[in-house]
CSV table of N, CA and C in Angstrom, one decimal:
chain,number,residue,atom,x,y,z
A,1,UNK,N,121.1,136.0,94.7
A,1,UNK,CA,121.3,135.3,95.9
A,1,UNK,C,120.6,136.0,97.1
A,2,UNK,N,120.0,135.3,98.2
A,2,UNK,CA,118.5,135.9,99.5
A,2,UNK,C,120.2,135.8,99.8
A,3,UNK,N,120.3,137.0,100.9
A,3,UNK,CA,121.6,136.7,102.1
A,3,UNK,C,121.1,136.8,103.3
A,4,UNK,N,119.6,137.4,103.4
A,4,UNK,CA,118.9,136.7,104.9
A,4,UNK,C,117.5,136.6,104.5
A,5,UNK,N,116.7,136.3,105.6
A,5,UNK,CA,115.2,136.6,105.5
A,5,UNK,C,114.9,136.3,107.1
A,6,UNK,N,114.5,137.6,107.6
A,6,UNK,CA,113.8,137.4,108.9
A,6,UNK,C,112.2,137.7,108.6
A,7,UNK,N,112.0,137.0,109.5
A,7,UNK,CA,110.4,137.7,110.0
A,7,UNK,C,110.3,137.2,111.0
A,8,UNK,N,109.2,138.7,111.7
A,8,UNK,CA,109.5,139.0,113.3
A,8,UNK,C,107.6,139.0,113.5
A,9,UNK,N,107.4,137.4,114.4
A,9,UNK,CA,105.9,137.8,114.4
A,9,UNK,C,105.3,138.8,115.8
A,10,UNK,N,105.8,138.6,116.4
A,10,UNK,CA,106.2,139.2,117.8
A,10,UNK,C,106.9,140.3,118.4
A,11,UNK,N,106.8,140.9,119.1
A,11,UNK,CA,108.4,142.4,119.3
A,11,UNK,C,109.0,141.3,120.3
A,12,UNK,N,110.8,141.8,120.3
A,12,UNK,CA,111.7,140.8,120.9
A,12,UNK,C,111.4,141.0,122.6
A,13,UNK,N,111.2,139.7,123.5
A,13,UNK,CA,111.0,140.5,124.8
A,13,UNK,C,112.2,139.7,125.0
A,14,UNK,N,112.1,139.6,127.1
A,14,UNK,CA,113.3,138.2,127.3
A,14,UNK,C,112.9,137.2,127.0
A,15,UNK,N,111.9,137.1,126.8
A,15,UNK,CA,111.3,135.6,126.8
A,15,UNK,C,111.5,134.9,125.6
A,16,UNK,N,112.2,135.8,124.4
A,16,UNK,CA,112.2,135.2,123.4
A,16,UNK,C,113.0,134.2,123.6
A,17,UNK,N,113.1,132.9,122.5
A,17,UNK,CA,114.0,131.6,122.6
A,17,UNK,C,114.4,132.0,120.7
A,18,UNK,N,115.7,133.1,120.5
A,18,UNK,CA,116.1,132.8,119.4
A,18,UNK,C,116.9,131.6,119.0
A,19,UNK,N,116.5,131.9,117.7
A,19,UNK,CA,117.7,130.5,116.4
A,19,UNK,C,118.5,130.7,115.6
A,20,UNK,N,119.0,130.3,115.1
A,20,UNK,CA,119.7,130.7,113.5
A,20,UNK,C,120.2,130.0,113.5
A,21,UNK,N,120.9,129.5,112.1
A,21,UNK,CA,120.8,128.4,111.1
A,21,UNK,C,121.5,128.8,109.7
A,22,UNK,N,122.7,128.5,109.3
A,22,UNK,CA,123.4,129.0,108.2
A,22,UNK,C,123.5,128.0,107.1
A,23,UNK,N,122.8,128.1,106.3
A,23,UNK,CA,123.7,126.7,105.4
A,23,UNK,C,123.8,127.2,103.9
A,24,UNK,N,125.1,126.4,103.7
A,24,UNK,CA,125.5,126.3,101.8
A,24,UNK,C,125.4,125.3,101.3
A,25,UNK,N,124.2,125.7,100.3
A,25,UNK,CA,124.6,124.1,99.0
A,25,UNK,C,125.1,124.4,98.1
A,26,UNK,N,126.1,123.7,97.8
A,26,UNK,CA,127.2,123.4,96.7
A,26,UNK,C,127.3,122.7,95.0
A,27,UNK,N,127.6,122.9,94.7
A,27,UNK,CA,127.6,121.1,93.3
A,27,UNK,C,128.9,120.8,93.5
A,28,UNK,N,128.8,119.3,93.3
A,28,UNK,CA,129.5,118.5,93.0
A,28,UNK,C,129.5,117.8,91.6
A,29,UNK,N,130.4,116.7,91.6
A,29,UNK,CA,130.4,116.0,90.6
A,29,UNK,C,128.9,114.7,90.7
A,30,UNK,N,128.9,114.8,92.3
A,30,UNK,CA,127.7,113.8,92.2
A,30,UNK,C,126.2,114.7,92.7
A,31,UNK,N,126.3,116.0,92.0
A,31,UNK,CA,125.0,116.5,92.4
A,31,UNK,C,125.0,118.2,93.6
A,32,UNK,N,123.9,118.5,93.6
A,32,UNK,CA,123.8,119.6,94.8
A,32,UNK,C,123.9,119.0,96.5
A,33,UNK,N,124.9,119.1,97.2
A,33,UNK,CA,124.8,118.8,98.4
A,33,UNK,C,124.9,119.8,99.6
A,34,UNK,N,124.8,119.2,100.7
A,34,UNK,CA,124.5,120.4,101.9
A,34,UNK,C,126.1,120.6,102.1
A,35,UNK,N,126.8,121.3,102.0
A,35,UNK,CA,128.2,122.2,102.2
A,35,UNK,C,128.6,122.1,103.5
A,36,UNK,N,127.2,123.3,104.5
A,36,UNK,CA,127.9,123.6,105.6
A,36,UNK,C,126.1,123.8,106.1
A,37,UNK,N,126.3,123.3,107.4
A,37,UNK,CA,125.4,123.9,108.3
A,37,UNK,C,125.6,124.1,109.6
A,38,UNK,N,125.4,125.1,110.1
A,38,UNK,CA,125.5,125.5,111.0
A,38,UNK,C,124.5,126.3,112.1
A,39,UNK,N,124.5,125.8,113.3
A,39,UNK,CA,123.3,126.0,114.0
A,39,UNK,C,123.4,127.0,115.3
A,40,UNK,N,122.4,127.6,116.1
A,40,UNK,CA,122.6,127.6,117.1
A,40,UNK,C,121.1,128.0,117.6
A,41,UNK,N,120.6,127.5,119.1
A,41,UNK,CA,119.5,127.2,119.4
A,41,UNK,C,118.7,125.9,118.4
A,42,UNK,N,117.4,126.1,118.7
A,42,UNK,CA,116.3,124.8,118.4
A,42,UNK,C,116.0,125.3,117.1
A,43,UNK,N,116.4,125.3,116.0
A,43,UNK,CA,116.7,125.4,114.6
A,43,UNK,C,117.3,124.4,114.3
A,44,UNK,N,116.7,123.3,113.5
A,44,UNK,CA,118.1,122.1,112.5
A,44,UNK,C,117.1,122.0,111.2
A,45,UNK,N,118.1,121.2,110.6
A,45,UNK,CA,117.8,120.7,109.1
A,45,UNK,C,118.3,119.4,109.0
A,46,UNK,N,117.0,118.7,108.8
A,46,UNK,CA,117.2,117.1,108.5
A,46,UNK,C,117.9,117.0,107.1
A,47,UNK,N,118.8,115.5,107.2
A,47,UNK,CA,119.1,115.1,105.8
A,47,UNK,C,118.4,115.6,104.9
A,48,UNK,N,119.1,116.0,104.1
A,48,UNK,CA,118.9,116.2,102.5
A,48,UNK,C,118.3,115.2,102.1
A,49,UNK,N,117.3,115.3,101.3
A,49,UNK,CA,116.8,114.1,100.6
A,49,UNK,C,116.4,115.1,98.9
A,50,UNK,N,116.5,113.9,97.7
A,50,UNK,CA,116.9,114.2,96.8
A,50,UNK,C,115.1,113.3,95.5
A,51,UNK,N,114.3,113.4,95.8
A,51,UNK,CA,112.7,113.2,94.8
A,51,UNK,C,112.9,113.5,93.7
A,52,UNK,N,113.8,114.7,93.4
A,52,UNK,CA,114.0,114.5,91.7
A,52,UNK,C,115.3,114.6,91.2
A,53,UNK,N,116.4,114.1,92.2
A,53,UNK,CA,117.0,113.5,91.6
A,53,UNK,C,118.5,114.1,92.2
A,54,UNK,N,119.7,113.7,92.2
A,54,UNK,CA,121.0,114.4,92.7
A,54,UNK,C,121.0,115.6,92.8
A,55,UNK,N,120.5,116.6,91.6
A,55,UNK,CA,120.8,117.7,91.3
A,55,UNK,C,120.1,119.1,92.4
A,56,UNK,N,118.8,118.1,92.8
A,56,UNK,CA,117.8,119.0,93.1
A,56,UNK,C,118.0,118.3,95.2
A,57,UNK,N,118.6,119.4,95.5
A,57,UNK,CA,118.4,119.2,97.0
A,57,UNK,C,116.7,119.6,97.9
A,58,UNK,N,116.7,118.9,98.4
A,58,UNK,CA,115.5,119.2,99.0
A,58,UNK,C,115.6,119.3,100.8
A,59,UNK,N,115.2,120.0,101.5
A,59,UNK,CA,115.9,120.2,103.1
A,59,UNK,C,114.6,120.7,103.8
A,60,UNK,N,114.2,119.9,105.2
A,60,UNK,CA,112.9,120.1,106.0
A,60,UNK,C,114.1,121.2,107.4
A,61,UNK,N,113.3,122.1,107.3
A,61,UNK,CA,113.7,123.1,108.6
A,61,UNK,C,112.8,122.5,109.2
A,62,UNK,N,113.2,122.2,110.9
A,62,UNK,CA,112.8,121.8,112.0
A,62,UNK,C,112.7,122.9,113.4
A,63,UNK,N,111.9,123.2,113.8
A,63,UNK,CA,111.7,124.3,115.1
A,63,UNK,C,111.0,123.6,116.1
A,64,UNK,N,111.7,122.7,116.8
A,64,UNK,CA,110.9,122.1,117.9
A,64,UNK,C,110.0,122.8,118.9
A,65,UNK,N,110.1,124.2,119.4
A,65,UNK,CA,109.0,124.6,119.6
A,65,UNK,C,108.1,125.1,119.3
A,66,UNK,N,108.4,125.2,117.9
A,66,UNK,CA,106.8,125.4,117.4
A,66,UNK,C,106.6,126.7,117.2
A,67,UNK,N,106.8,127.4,117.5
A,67,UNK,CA,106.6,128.7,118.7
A,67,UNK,C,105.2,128.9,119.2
A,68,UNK,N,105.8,127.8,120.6
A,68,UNK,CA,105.1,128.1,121.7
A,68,UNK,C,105.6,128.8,122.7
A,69,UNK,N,107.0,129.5,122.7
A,69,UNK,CA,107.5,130.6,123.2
A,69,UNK,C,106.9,132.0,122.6
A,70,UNK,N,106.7,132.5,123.0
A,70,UNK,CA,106.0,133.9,121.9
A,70,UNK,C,106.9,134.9,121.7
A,71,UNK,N,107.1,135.5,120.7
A,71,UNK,CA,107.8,136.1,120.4
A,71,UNK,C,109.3,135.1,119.7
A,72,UNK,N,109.6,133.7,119.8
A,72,UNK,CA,110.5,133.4,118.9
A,72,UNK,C,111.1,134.4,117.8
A,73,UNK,N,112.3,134.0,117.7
A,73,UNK,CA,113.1,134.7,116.6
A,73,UNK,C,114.0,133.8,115.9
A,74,UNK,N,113.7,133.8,114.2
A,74,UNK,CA,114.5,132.7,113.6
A,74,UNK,C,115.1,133.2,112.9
A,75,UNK,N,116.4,133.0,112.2
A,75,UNK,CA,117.0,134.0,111.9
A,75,UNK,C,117.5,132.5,110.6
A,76,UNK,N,117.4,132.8,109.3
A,76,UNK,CA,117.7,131.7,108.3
A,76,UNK,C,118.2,132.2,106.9
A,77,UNK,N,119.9,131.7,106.9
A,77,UNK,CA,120.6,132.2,105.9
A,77,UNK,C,121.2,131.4,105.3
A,78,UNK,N,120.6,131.7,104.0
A,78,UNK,CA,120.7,130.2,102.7
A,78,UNK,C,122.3,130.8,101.7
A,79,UNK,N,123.4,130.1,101.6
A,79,UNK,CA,124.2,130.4,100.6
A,79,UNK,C,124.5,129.3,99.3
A,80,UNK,N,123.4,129.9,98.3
A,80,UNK,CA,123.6,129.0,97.1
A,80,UNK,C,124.4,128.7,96.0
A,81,UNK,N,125.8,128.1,95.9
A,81,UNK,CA,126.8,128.2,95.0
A,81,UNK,C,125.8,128.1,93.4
A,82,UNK,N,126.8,129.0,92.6
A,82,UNK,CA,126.6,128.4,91.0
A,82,UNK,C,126.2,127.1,91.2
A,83,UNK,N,125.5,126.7,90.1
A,83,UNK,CA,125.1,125.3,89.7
A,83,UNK,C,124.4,124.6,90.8
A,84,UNK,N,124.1,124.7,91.6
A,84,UNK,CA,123.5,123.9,93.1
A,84,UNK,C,122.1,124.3,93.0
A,85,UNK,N,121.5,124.0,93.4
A,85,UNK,CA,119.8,123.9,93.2
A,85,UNK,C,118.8,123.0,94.5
């Protein structure tokens, strides 16, 4: 199990515009679904969408700026139950 992953392209100034973004996928009886997400700042995650099939979750990370702030900081922590994929 990853329990973080940063990467820092920039050193932190004020100018940074941080993010972070916590999410769990689970199984169910009808497949791997998104559990919990949780955000704060310009970080989200569109619907789940599923191309091969219930089991296999698939999720687009969104950073509306781009980083055209310099120095951004994203901060993205995945929690993947047994069986969830």
């Amino acid at each position: 199990m990853l329990d973080s992953l940063t990467t820092s392209v920039a050193p932190i100034t004020a100018d940074t515009w941080p993010a972070d973004i916590t999410l769990q996928l689970s199984h169910s009886k009808h497949g791997t679904r998104l559990s919990r997400c949780e955000h704060r700042g310009p970080l989200y995650v569109q619907k789940p969408f599923y191309p091969e099939g219930p089991d296999h979750a698939h999720l687009y990370l969104l950073h509306p700026p781009a980083g055209i702030v310099s120095g951004d900081t994203l901060t993205i922590k995945v929690d993947v139950e047994p069986n969830a994929a």
